[in-house]
Tab-separated table of C-alpha atoms in Angstrom:
chain	number	residue	atom	x	y	z
A	19	MET	CA	-107.425	-114.743	147.957
A	20	LYS	CA	-106.285	-112.420	145.178
A	21	LYS	CA	-107.404	-112.404	141.565
A	22	ILE	CA	-104.436	-112.264	139.183
A	23	ALA	CA	-104.687	-111.450	135.467
A	24	TYR	CA	-101.578	-112.265	133.440
A	25	ILE	CA	-101.600	-110.678	129.998
A	26	TYR	CA	-99.208	-111.670	127.233
A	27	GLN	CA	-99.182	-113.060	123.706
A	28	THR	CA	-100.424	-116.515	124.564
A	29	ASN	CA	-100.003	-117.957	121.073
A	30	ASN	CA	-96.452	-116.708	120.455
A	31	LYS	CA	-94.668	-119.988	119.747
A	32	TRP	CA	-91.300	-118.255	119.333
A	33	SER	CA	-90.894	-117.109	122.924
A	34	TYR	CA	-89.929	-120.104	125.049
A	35	ALA	CA	-88.892	-117.906	127.980
A	36	ALA	CA	-92.093	-115.831	128.005
A	37	LYS	CA	-94.221	-118.957	128.277
A	38	THR	CA	-91.988	-120.451	130.963
A	39	VAL	CA	-92.219	-117.260	133.054
A	40	ALA	CA	-95.995	-117.007	132.600
A	41	ASN	CA	-96.492	-120.625	133.666
A	42	GLY	CA	-94.159	-120.135	136.623
A	43	PHE	CA	-96.189	-117.232	137.992
A	44	ARG	CA	-99.436	-119.127	137.326
A	45	ASN	CA	-98.327	-122.221	139.227
A	46	ALA	CA	-97.046	-120.198	142.181
A	47	PHE	CA	-100.180	-118.057	142.524
A	48	ILE	CA	-102.476	-121.078	142.232
A	49	ASP	CA	-100.384	-122.951	144.804
A	50	ARG	CA	-100.808	-119.950	147.124
A	51	GLY	CA	-104.583	-120.296	146.763
A	52	ASP	CA	-105.091	-117.285	144.504
A	53	SER	CA	-107.309	-117.091	141.419
A	54	PHE	CA	-105.319	-116.777	138.188
A	55	SER	CA	-106.274	-116.254	134.561
A	56	PHE	CA	-104.373	-115.676	131.306
A	57	PHE	CA	-105.510	-113.029	128.813
A	58	ASP	CA	-104.285	-112.648	125.244
A	59	ILE	CA	-102.808	-109.234	124.432
A	60	SER	CA	-103.345	-109.849	120.712
A	61	LYS	CA	-107.094	-109.942	121.336
A	62	LEU	CA	-107.007	-106.907	123.636
A	63	GLN	CA	-105.196	-104.941	120.914
A	64	ASN	CA	-107.902	-105.841	118.391
A	65	SER	CA	-110.760	-103.338	118.521
A	66	PHE	CA	-112.951	-105.833	116.655
A	67	TRP	CA	-112.560	-108.368	119.473
A	68	PRO	CA	-114.369	-106.846	122.496
A	69	ALA	CA	-114.895	-110.217	124.183
A	70	GLU	CA	-111.397	-110.288	125.696
A	71	LYS	CA	-111.809	-106.810	127.216
A	72	LEU	CA	-115.207	-107.758	128.614
A	73	LYS	CA	-113.735	-110.956	130.016
A	74	LEU	CA	-110.970	-108.976	131.733
A	75	ILE	CA	-113.409	-106.404	133.122
A	76	SER	CA	-115.675	-109.163	134.387
A	77	PHE	CA	-112.741	-110.918	136.075
A	78	ASN	CA	-111.989	-107.615	137.865
A	79	PRO	CA	-108.435	-108.557	138.896
A	80	ASP	CA	-106.682	-107.287	141.987
A	81	ILE	CA	-103.369	-107.349	140.091
A	82	ILE	CA	-102.542	-107.295	136.385
A	83	PHE	CA	-99.201	-108.648	135.209
A	84	THR	CA	-98.162	-107.527	131.731
A	85	SER	CA	-95.538	-105.633	129.764
A	86	VAL	CA	-95.413	-101.868	130.130
A	87	ASP	CA	-95.891	-101.644	126.346
A	88	ASN	CA	-99.353	-103.210	126.684
A	89	ILE	CA	-100.718	-100.438	128.917
A	90	PRO	CA	-102.448	-98.482	126.103
A	91	TYR	CA	-104.627	-101.516	125.309
A	92	LEU	CA	-105.980	-102.151	128.802
A	93	PRO	CA	-109.450	-100.923	129.877
A	94	LEU	CA	-107.991	-99.171	132.917
A	95	ASN	CA	-110.879	-96.708	133.139
A	96	ARG	CA	-113.074	-99.734	133.983
A	97	LEU	CA	-110.588	-101.294	136.425
A	98	LYS	CA	-110.222	-98.560	139.001
A	99	SER	CA	-108.732	-100.530	141.930
A	100	THR	CA	-106.438	-102.853	139.999
A	101	ALA	CA	-102.708	-102.775	140.741
A	102	LEU	CA	-100.357	-103.035	137.758
A	103	VAL	CA	-97.149	-105.076	137.848
A	104	LEU	CA	-95.376	-104.203	134.620
A	105	TRP	CA	-92.337	-105.755	133.014
A	106	GLY	CA	-90.433	-102.659	131.928
A	107	SER	CA	-88.908	-101.830	128.591
A	108	PHE	CA	-85.670	-99.841	128.867
A	109	TYR	CA	-86.570	-96.284	129.879
A	110	SER	CA	-83.337	-94.813	128.518
A	111	PRO	CA	-82.094	-95.895	125.066
A	112	CYS	CA	-79.544	-98.711	125.076
A	113	ASP	CA	-77.585	-99.922	122.052
A	114	TYR	CA	-76.073	-103.034	123.637
A	115	GLU	CA	-78.071	-105.367	121.378
A	116	PRO	CA	-80.776	-105.012	118.698
A	117	GLN	CA	-83.581	-106.770	120.609
A	118	ILE	CA	-83.539	-104.226	123.455
A	119	ASP	CA	-86.714	-102.147	123.274
A	120	THR	CA	-87.067	-98.603	124.621
A	121	ILE	CA	-90.363	-97.369	126.033
A	122	LEU	CA	-92.437	-95.313	123.594
A	123	LYS	CA	-93.391	-91.691	124.276
A	124	LYS	CA	-97.105	-92.524	124.097
A	125	THR	CA	-96.613	-95.282	126.675
A	126	LYS	CA	-94.962	-92.796	129.039
A	127	GLN	CA	-97.995	-90.551	128.620
A	128	VAL	CA	-100.409	-93.364	129.497
A	129	LEU	CA	-98.326	-94.308	132.532
A	130	SER	CA	-98.313	-90.696	133.679
A	131	LYS	CA	-102.085	-90.481	133.208
A	132	TYR	CA	-102.800	-93.538	135.349
A	133	SER	CA	-99.996	-93.216	137.912
A	134	SER	CA	-102.262	-91.413	140.388
A	135	LYS	CA	-105.208	-93.764	139.792
A	136	HIS	CA	-103.483	-97.162	139.972
A	137	ASN	CA	-100.809	-98.721	142.130
A	138	ILE	CA	-98.090	-99.264	139.485
A	139	LEU	CA	-94.913	-101.288	139.964
A	140	ILE	CA	-92.256	-101.598	137.249
A	141	TRP	CA	-90.001	-104.647	137.397
A	142	SER	CA	-86.822	-105.616	135.605
A	143	GLN	CA	-84.901	-108.902	135.554
A	144	HIS	CA	-81.643	-107.103	134.751
A	145	ASP	CA	-78.579	-106.533	136.912
A	146	GLU	CA	-78.674	-103.639	139.400
A	147	LEU	CA	-76.189	-101.527	137.416
A	148	ILE	CA	-78.294	-101.899	134.267
A	149	ASN	CA	-81.410	-100.938	136.221
A	150	GLU	CA	-79.772	-97.839	137.690
A	151	ARG	CA	-78.568	-96.646	134.300
A	152	PHE	CA	-81.491	-97.542	132.041
A	153	PHE	CA	-84.575	-97.979	134.265
A	154	SER	CA	-84.280	-95.249	136.907
A	155	GLY	CA	-86.226	-92.820	134.696
A	156	TYR	CA	-89.453	-94.592	135.648
A	157	GLN	CA	-88.950	-93.390	139.205
A	158	LYS	CA	-87.172	-90.092	138.580
A	159	GLU	CA	-89.445	-88.810	135.796
A	160	LEU	CA	-92.752	-90.613	136.347
A	161	GLY	CA	-92.618	-91.250	140.101
A	162	LEU	CA	-93.213	-94.988	139.715
A	163	LYS	CA	-91.821	-97.747	141.909
A	164	VAL	CA	-89.140	-99.939	140.311
A	165	ILE	CA	-87.800	-103.248	141.622
A	166	GLN	CA	-85.419	-105.919	140.412
A	167	LEU	CA	-86.901	-109.384	139.917
A	168	LEU	CA	-84.296	-111.805	138.666
A	169	HIS	CA	-85.420	-114.716	136.572
A	170	CYS	CA	-86.230	-117.679	138.776
A	171	ALA	CA	-87.574	-121.235	138.861
A	172	ASP	CA	-90.893	-122.961	139.395
A	173	LYS	CA	-90.535	-124.997	142.579
A	174	THR	CA	-93.674	-126.972	141.729
A	175	LYS	CA	-91.598	-128.529	138.910
A	176	TYR	CA	-88.730	-129.696	141.135
A	177	THR	CA	-87.111	-132.811	139.638
A	178	GLU	CA	-84.549	-135.137	141.202
A	179	PRO	CA	-81.308	-135.408	139.191
A	180	LEU	CA	-80.356	-138.775	137.686
A	181	LEU	CA	-77.008	-140.460	138.302
A	182	ALA	CA	-76.919	-142.018	134.829
A	183	PRO	CA	-78.767	-139.911	132.228
A	184	GLU	CA	-79.188	-141.207	128.688
A	185	TYR	CA	-78.111	-138.124	126.671
A	186	ASP	CA	-74.735	-136.372	126.681
A	187	PHE	CA	-76.276	-132.913	126.531
A	188	LEU	CA	-79.463	-130.959	125.910
A	189	TRP	CA	-79.476	-127.467	124.481
A	190	VAL	CA	-82.598	-125.307	124.221
A	191	GLY	CA	-82.681	-121.766	122.864
A	192	ASN	CA	-83.070	-119.476	119.882
A	193	ILE	CA	-79.917	-119.274	117.774
A	194	GLY	CA	-80.651	-116.026	115.925
A	195	HIS	CA	-79.786	-113.451	118.598
A	196	ARG	CA	-76.964	-115.512	120.143
A	197	LEU	CA	-75.349	-116.783	116.945
A	198	THR	CA	-71.789	-115.944	118.001
A	199	THR	CA	-71.954	-117.752	121.326
A	200	TYR	CA	-73.858	-120.621	119.725
A	201	LYS	CA	-71.022	-121.090	117.243
A	202	SER	CA	-68.420	-120.709	119.983
A	203	PHE	CA	-69.905	-123.140	122.492
A	204	ILE	CA	-72.701	-125.335	121.122
A	205	GLU	CA	-71.380	-126.218	117.670
A	206	PRO	CA	-68.047	-127.542	119.068
A	207	LEU	CA	-70.026	-129.668	121.551
A	208	LYS	CA	-72.083	-131.108	118.708
A	209	LYS	CA	-68.892	-132.100	116.904
A	210	GLU	CA	-67.461	-133.696	120.044
A	211	PHE	CA	-70.602	-135.532	121.253
A	212	ASP	CA	-73.202	-137.158	119.021
A	213	ASN	CA	-75.703	-138.293	121.658
A	214	TYR	CA	-77.487	-134.977	122.238
A	215	LEU	CA	-80.846	-133.218	122.005
A	216	GLU	CA	-81.193	-129.737	120.513
A	217	TYR	CA	-84.277	-127.528	120.260
A	218	THR	CA	-84.101	-124.131	118.539
A	219	GLU	CA	-86.410	-121.845	116.551
A	220	HIS	CA	-85.802	-124.308	113.702
A	221	ASN	CA	-86.738	-127.314	115.825
A	222	MET	CA	-89.122	-126.038	118.462
A	223	ILE	CA	-90.394	-127.585	121.667
A	224	ASN	CA	-92.863	-126.423	124.305
A	225	PRO	CA	-91.630	-125.919	127.872
A	226	GLU	CA	-94.372	-128.307	129.042
A	227	THR	CA	-92.985	-131.040	126.785
A	228	ILE	CA	-89.489	-130.671	128.241
A	229	GLU	CA	-90.975	-130.915	131.727
A	230	SER	CA	-93.219	-133.903	131.023
A	231	ARG	CA	-90.404	-135.816	129.316
A	232	GLN	CA	-87.909	-134.730	132.018
A	233	LEU	CA	-85.350	-133.949	129.319
A	234	TYR	CA	-83.109	-131.844	131.558
A	235	SER	CA	-82.637	-134.586	134.130
A	236	ARG	CA	-82.188	-137.183	131.348
A	237	SER	CA	-79.158	-135.268	130.006
A	238	PHE	CA	-75.691	-135.230	131.576
A	239	ILE	CA	-75.091	-131.577	130.653
A	240	THR	CA	-77.404	-128.654	129.907
A	241	PRO	CA	-75.119	-125.990	128.395
A	242	ASN	CA	-76.528	-122.504	128.837
A	243	VAL	CA	-75.250	-119.716	126.601
A	244	HIS	CA	-76.124	-116.024	126.617
A	245	THR	CA	-75.646	-113.351	123.970
A	246	GLU	CA	-72.299	-111.565	123.614
A	247	ALA	CA	-73.835	-108.344	124.944
A	248	GLN	CA	-75.427	-110.064	127.935
A	249	ILE	CA	-72.019	-111.420	128.918
A	250	LYS	CA	-69.892	-108.366	128.105
A	251	ASN	CA	-72.212	-105.795	129.663
A	252	LYS	CA	-73.543	-108.002	132.470
A	253	ILE	CA	-77.107	-107.333	131.363
A	254	LEU	CA	-78.888	-110.326	132.878
A	255	LEU	CA	-79.015	-114.044	133.569
A	256	ASN	CA	-81.470	-115.884	131.343
A	257	GLU	CA	-84.277	-117.942	132.831
A	258	ARG	CA	-82.586	-121.289	132.079
A	259	VAL	CA	-79.895	-120.472	134.654
A	260	PHE	CA	-82.619	-121.233	137.200
A	261	THR	CA	-85.071	-123.456	135.328
A	262	SER	CA	-82.705	-126.127	134.008
A	263	THR	CA	-81.298	-126.865	137.462
A	264	MET	CA	-84.732	-126.972	139.107
A	265	LEU	CA	-85.692	-129.551	136.475
A	266	GLY	CA	-82.753	-131.749	137.473
A	267	GLY	CA	-80.270	-130.612	134.836
A	268	PHE	CA	-76.546	-130.065	135.292
A	269	GLN	CA	-75.682	-126.703	133.851
A	270	ILE	CA	-72.494	-125.354	132.344
A	271	CYS	CA	-72.995	-121.606	131.958
A	272	ASP	CA	-71.008	-119.015	129.983
A	273	ASN	CA	-71.986	-115.931	132.001
A	274	LEU	CA	-69.751	-114.816	134.882
A	275	LEU	CA	-72.627	-112.709	136.229
A	276	ALA	CA	-74.024	-115.976	137.606
A	277	ARG	CA	-71.227	-116.021	140.164
A	278	LYS	CA	-73.038	-113.222	142.043
A	279	TYR	CA	-75.698	-115.748	142.992
A	280	PHE	CA	-74.162	-119.220	142.762
A	281	ASN	CA	-70.876	-120.500	144.185
A	282	ASP	CA	-68.416	-122.638	142.238
A	283	ASP	CA	-69.568	-125.743	144.122
A	284	GLU	CA	-73.110	-125.145	142.772
A	285	LEU	CA	-72.681	-123.907	139.214
A	286	VAL	CA	-69.974	-124.530	136.604
A	287	ILE	CA	-68.954	-121.568	134.441
A	288	ALA	CA	-66.905	-121.993	131.259
A	289	THR	CA	-65.714	-119.025	129.213
A	290	ASP	CA	-64.336	-120.663	126.054
A	291	SER	CA	-65.028	-123.663	123.842
A	292	GLY	CA	-62.126	-125.763	125.096
A	293	ASP	CA	-63.193	-125.198	128.686
A	294	PHE	CA	-66.776	-126.161	127.838
A	295	ILE	CA	-65.685	-129.423	126.225
A	296	GLU	CA	-63.183	-130.278	128.961
A	297	LYS	CA	-65.747	-129.715	131.710
A	298	THR	CA	-68.395	-131.673	129.821
A	299	TYR	CA	-66.077	-134.694	129.650
A	300	HIS	CA	-65.154	-134.282	133.311
A	301	TYR	CA	-68.685	-134.239	134.694
A	302	ILE	CA	-69.913	-137.022	132.427
A	303	SER	CA	-67.143	-139.190	133.854
A	304	HIS	CA	-67.693	-137.955	137.446
A	305	PRO	CA	-71.454	-138.377	137.975
A	306	GLU	CA	-71.282	-138.150	141.784
A	307	GLU	CA	-69.722	-134.666	141.608
A	308	ARG	CA	-72.388	-133.657	139.164
A	309	ILE	CA	-75.241	-134.872	141.392
A	310	GLU	CA	-73.810	-133.099	144.436
A	311	MET	CA	-73.583	-129.779	142.601
A	312	ILE	CA	-77.106	-130.013	141.190
A	313	LYS	CA	-78.535	-130.650	144.650
A	314	LYS	CA	-76.627	-127.737	146.193
A	315	MET	CA	-77.823	-125.369	143.495
A	316	GLN	CA	-81.395	-126.633	143.836
A	317	VAL	CA	-81.284	-125.849	147.569
A	318	ASN	CA	-80.071	-122.317	146.793
A	319	ILE	CA	-82.796	-121.801	144.187
A	320	LEU	CA	-85.556	-123.207	146.412
A	321	LYS	CA	-84.502	-120.797	149.159
A	322	ASN	CA	-83.886	-117.647	147.108
A	323	HIS	CA	-84.990	-117.861	143.493
A	324	THR	CA	-88.512	-119.223	143.030
A	325	TYR	CA	-91.686	-117.538	141.792
A	326	PHE	CA	-92.880	-117.634	145.419
A	327	ASN	CA	-89.879	-115.460	146.356
A	328	ARG	CA	-90.611	-113.044	143.521
A	329	ILE	CA	-94.303	-112.818	144.420
A	330	ASP	CA	-93.374	-111.993	148.020
A	331	ASP	CA	-91.111	-109.202	146.717
A	332	ILE	CA	-93.883	-107.871	144.476
A	333	LEU	CA	-96.535	-107.845	147.207
A	334	ALA	CA	-94.116	-106.139	149.600
A	335	ALA	CA	-93.373	-103.418	147.020
A	336	LEU	CA	-96.985	-102.703	146.029
């Protein structure tokens, strides 16, 4: 049995994806029989709050999961045998979109300091070409191991799809950084269909609430839109590509990168507003086709894209 510490901003209500990913790793590790505990990076950053550091030291984890940017705040001198699995900021500067963060010089220095004392693994959920261009510096300059871990789904939350859902569509996501695609895809759907659910930064919902209410499976369509840069530059697939289907939703996605992993009999891709609307009408009126595609994609995800798969990849790389 391993002891896993997962460190992130536990009270950040704005990051739906971060909480979904954290819960996914938690459920998978616990299901494996491992010991798992969350720690709040906000408390670890606060020098007037020693209790969280003492709690982490006392837990004495075998593996710490956190962002590479959090490394300066960890009591690594007191955790000599702990392996570090670090979500990586971009190593090389990238101007594809404003929310892309580049690793700080001081963080590189801390990584270099501890690279010979801890087993460090950097992971990225981005496409291989993005990783080669913007993440290879971790290996080439600092000598650290780097692996790709695509977003994935929590198989412990598997939900059967419904033949006759009650809502036309459900959309979940922050509008701010994907305003253009939101206006291109979601707003036309809202004008066309009035029986929908929408949760944004202006009308927030917890991932646990969506799961407990089974909102994905209770909706005919779960449109999934990315940012312009994510689509144009093939940066990544967001976590809802995997999560919404595992929760019984039928997804229409706007990102052609998804075709690398899912066939056209598993996942519907639409690249303009008219196509989105046309396909929404089609699958609402053809529920059997919809059910068949959901089940095929769920089989693919359960085989290849769960947190159990990602944990196996991590343990093999450490």
